[in-house]
Short mmCIF file of C-alpha atoms in Angstrom, two decimals:
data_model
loop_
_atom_site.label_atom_id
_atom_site.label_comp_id
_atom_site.label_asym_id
_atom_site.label_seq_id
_atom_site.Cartn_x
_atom_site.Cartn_y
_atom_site.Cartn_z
CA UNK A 1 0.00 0.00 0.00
CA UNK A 2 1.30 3.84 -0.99
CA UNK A 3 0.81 6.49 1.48
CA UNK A 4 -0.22 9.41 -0.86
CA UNK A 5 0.33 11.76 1.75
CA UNK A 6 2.93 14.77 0.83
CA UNK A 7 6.35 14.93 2.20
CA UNK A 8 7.17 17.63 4.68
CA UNK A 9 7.38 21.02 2.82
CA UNK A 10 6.24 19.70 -0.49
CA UNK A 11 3.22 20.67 -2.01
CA UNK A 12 0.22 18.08 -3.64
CA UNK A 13 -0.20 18.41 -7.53
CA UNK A 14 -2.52 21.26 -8.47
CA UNK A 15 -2.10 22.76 -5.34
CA UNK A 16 -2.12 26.60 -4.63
CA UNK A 17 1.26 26.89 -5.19
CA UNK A 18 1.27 27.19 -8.47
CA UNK A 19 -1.31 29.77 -8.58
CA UNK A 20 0.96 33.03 -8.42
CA UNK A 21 2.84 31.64 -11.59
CA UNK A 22 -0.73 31.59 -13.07
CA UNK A 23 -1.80 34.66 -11.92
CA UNK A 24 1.87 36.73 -13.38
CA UNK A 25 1.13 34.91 -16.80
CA UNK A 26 -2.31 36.47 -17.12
CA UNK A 27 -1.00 39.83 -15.78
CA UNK A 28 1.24 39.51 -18.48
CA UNK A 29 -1.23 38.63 -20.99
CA UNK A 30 -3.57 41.20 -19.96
CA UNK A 31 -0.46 44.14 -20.16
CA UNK A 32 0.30 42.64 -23.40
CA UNK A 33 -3.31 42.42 -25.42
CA UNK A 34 -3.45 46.05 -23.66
CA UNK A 35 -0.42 47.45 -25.00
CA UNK A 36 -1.28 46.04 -28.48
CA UNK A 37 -4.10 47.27 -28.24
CA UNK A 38 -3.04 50.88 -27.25
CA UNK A 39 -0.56 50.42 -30.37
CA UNK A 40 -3.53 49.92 -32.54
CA UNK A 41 -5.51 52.73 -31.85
CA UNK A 42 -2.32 55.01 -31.92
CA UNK A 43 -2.05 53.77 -35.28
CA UNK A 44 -5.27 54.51 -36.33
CA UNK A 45 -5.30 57.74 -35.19
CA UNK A 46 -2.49 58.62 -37.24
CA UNK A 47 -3.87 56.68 -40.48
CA UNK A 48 -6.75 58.97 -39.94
CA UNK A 49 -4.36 62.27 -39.13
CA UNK A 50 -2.09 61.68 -42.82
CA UNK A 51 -5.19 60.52 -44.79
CA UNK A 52 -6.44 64.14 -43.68
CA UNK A 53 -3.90 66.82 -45.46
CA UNK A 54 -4.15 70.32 -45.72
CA UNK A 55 -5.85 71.74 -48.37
CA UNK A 56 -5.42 73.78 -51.61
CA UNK A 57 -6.89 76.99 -50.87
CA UNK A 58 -9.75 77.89 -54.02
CA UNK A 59 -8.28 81.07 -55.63
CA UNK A 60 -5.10 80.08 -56.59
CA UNK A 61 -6.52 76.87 -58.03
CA UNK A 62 -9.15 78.80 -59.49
CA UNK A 63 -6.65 80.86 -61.44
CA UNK A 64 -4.80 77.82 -62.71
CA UNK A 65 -7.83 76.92 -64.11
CA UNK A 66 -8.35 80.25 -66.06
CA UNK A 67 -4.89 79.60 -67.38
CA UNK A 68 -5.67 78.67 -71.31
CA UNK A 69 -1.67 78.15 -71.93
CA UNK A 70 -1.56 74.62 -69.85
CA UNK A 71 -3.48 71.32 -69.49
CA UNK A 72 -4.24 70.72 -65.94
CA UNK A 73 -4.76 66.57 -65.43
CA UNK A 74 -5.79 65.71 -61.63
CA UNK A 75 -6.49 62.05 -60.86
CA UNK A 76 -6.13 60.00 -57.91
CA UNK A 77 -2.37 59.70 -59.12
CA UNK A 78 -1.53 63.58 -59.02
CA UNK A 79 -1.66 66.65 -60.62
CA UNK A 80 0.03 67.09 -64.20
CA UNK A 81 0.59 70.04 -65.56
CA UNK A 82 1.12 70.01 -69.21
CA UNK A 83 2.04 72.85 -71.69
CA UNK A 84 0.40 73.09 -74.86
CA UNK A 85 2.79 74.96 -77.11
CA UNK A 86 6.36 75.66 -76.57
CA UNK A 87 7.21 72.43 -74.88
CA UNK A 88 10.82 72.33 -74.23
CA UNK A 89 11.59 68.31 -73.37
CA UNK A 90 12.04 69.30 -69.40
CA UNK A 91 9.69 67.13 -66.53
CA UNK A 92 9.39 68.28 -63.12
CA UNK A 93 8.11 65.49 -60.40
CA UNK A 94 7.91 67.53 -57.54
CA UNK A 95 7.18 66.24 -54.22
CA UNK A 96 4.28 67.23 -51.95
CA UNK A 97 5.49 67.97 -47.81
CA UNK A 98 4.28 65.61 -44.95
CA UNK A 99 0.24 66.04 -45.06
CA UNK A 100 -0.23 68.48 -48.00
CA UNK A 101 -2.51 67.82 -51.22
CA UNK A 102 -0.55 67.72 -54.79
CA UNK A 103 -2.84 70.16 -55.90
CA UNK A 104 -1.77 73.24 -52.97
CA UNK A 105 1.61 73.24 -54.85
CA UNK A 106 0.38 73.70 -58.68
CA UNK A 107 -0.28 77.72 -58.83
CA UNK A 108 2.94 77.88 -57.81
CA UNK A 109 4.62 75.35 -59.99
CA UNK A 110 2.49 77.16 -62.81
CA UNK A 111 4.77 79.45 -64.40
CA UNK A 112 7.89 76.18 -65.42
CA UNK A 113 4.71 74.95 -67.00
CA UNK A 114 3.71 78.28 -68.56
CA UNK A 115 7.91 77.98 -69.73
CA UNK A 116 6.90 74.55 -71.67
CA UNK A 117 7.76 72.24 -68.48
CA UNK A 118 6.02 69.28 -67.87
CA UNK A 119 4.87 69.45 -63.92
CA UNK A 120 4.01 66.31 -62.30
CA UNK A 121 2.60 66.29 -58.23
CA UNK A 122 1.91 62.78 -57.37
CA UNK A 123 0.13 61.78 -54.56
CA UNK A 124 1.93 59.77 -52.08
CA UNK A 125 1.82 56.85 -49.51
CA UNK A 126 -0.93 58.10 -46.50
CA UNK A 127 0.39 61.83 -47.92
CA UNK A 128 3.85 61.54 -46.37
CA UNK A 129 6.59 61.03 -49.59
CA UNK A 130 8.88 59.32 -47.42
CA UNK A 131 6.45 56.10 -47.05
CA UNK A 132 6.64 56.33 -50.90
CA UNK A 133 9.03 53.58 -51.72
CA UNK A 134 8.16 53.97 -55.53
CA UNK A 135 11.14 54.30 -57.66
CA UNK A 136 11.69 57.58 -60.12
CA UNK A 137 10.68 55.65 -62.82
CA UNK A 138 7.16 54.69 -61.54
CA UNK A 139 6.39 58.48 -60.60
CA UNK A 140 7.29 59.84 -64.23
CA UNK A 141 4.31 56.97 -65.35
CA UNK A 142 1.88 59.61 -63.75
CA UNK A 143 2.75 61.71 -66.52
CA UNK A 144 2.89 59.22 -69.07
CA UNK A 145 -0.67 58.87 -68.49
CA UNK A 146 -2.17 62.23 -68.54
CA UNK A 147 -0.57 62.10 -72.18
CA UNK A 148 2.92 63.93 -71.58
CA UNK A 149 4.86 61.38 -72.80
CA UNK A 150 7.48 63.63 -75.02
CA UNK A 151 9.65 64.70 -71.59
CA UNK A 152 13.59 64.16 -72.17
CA UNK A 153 14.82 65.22 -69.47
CA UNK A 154 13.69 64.47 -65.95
CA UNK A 155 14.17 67.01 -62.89
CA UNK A 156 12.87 65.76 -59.29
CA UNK A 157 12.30 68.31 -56.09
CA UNK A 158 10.32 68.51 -53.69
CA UNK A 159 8.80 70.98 -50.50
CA UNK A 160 9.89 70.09 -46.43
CA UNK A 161 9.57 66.17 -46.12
CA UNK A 162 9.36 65.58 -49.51
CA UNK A 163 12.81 67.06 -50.83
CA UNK A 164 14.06 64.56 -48.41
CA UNK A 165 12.71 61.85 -51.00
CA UNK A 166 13.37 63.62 -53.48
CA UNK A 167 17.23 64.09 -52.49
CA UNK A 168 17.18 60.11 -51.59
CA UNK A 169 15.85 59.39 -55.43
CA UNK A 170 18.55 61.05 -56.31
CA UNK A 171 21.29 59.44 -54.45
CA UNK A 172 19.83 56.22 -55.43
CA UNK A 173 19.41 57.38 -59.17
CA UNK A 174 23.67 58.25 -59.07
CA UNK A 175 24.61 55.04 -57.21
CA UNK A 176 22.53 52.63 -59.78
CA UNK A 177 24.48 54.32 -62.13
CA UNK A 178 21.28 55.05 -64.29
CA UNK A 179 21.53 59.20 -64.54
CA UNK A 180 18.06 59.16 -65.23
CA UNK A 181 17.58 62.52 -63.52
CA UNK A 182 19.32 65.58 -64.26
CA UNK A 183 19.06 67.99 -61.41
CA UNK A 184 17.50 68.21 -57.73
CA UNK A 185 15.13 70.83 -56.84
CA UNK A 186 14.61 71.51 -52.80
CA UNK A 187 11.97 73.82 -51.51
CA UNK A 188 12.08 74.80 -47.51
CA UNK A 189 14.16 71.31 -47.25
CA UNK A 190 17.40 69.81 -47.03
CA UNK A 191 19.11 66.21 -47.62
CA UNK A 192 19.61 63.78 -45.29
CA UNK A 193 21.20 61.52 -48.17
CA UNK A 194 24.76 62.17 -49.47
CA UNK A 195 24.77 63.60 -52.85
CA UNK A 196 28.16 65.64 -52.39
CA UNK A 197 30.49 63.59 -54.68
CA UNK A 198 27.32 63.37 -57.79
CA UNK A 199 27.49 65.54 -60.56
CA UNK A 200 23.95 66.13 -59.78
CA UNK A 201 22.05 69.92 -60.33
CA UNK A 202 21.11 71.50 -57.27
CA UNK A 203 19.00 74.12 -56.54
CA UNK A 204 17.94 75.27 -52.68
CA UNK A 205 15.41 77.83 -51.85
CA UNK A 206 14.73 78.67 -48.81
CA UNK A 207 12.74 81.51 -46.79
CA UNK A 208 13.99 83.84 -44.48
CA UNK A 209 10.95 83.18 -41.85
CA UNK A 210 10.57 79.54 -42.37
CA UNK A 211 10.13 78.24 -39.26
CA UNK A 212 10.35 74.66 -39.55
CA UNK A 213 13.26 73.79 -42.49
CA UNK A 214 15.15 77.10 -41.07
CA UNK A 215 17.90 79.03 -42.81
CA UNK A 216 20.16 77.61 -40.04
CA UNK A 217 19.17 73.79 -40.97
CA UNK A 218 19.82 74.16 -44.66
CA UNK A 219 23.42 75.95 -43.66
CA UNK A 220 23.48 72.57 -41.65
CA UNK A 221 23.20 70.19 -44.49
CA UNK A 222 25.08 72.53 -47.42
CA UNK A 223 27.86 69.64 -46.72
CA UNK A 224 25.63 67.12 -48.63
CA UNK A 225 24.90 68.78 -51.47
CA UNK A 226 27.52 69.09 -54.56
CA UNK A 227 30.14 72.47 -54.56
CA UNK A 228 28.22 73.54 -57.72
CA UNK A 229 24.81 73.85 -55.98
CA UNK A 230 22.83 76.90 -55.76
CA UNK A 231 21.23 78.33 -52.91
CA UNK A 232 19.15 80.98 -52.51
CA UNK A 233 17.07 82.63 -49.97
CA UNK A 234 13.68 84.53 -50.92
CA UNK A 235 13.79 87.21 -48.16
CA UNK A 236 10.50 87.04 -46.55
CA UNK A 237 9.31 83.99 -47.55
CA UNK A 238 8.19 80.98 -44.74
CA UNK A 239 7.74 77.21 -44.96
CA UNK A 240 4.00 77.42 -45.98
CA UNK A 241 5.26 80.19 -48.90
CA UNK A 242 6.27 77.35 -51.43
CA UNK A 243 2.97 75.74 -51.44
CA UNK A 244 -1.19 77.18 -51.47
CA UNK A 245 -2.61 75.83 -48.54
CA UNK A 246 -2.94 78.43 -45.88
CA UNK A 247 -0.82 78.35 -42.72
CA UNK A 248 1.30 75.90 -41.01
CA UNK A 249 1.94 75.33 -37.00
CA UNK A 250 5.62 76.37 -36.01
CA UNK A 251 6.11 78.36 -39.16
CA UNK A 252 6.54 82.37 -39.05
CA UNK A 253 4.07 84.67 -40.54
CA UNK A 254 5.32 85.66 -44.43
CA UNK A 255 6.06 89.40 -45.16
CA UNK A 256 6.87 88.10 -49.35
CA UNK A 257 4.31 87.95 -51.47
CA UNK A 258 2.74 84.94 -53.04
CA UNK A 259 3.65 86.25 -56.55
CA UNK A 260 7.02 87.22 -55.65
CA UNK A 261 7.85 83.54 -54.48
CA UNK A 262 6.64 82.03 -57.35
CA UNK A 263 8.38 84.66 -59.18
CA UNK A 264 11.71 83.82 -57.95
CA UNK A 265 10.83 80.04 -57.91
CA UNK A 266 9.85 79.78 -61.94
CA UNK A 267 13.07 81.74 -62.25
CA UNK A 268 15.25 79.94 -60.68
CA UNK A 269 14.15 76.57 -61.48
CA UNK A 270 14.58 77.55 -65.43
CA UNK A 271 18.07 78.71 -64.45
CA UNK A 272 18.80 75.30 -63.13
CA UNK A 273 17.61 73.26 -66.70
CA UNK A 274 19.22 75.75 -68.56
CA UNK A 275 22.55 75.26 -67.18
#
């Protein structure tokens, strides 16, 4: 016969002894499925916070429309800008900052396609370009179809977040050794990529009250960009001053005027593709 009965000090199978260890694991679980859960809805708020940019404002959109000289395409793709006489073989692909519309940036991109320049504004991933993991190549295909299909040379740029891209297309574009883009075009940005030692075009401009890519951070970076790059700040001009889409938090108020940055930025920018 067996005696059953537990040793001094041990403890019988299924005994309360093993109940803390029980009780940590569901603490755990419960901290876990809570954290994930936190996780989610952070995640969902933001997914609801890009997929909710800032706007075009009406007038200067309703003055690109007046415009007789240009073909204005919009689509869920972008915005295309195409000239119908005088086309001179230059594309722009310019990209859009963190949480603005195409569309806020194409009264000012309005006079390179007044100058025969092909404008293309895609839309990007959840309206931040650098989720946009498309290559150069697949962001030109937004003007092959809206019918612009004659561009020779390709120029890429873009406003705050999205000349970061833009630089990183380039830096990408010199080390595949494909050249497929001729210059670099960065409005209230900087790079964070290293395009010193590319034969790359650059052109910077910057405004005097921008408050969020400041004259001070594009000093910063000048040591990524080629010698031969051009920079230029429009006195008076602020981070919000490159696009149409009303004002931005952290940025300064503008004293320049809307015409006078676009102005200086169609200027420029044909200075840069002439060269």
């Amino acid at each position: 016969m067996t005696d059953d009965t537990p040793a001094p000090g041990s403890t019988a199978p299924g005994s309360s002894a093993r109940r803390p260890r029980s009780r940590a694991v569901r603490v755990v679980r419960r901290v876990g499925i809570a954290a994930l859960a936190a996780g989610l809805v952070a995640l969902l708020g933001f997914v609801i916070w890009a997929l909710n940019p800032m706007r075009a404002e009406p007038k200067p959109l309703a003055a690109l429309d007046d415009d007789t000289g240009i073909a204005v395409t919009r689509s869920a793709a972008g915005v295309v800008l195409i000239p119908k006489q005088g086309a001179t073989g230059a594309g722009f692909v310019m990209l859009p900052g963190a949480r603005v519309e195409p569309e806020a940036y194409a009264a000012k991109l309005r006079g390179l396609a007044d100058a025969g320049v092909v404008v293309v504004i895609p839309s990007v991933t959840l309206n931040f370009a650098l989720f946009d993991t498309r290559s150069f190549s697949d962001l030109t295909q937004v003007a092959d179809a809206a019918g612009a299909t004659e561009v020779q040379r390709w120029y890429v740029g873009g406003h705050s977040l999205g000349g970061v891209r833009a630089c990183q297309l380039v830096a990408d574009d010199r080390s595949s050794g494909r050249d497929a883009i001729a210059g670099l075009v960065l409005l209230g940005s900087y790079c964070a990529a290293d395009i010193s030692s590319t034969d790359a075009k650059v052109l910077s401009l910057g405004g005097s009250r921008d408050g969020l890519s400041t004259p001070a951070k594009i000093q910063a970076a000048r040591h990524l960009l080629p010698d031969s790059a051009t920079l230029v700040e429009i006195r008076g001009a602020d981070h919000a001053s490159f696009g149409d889409y009303g004002e931005q938090p952290g940025d300064k108020a503008a004293t320049a005027s809307d015409r006078k940055v676009a102005s200086t930025l169609t200027q420029q920018v044909l200075v840069l593709m002439q060269g």
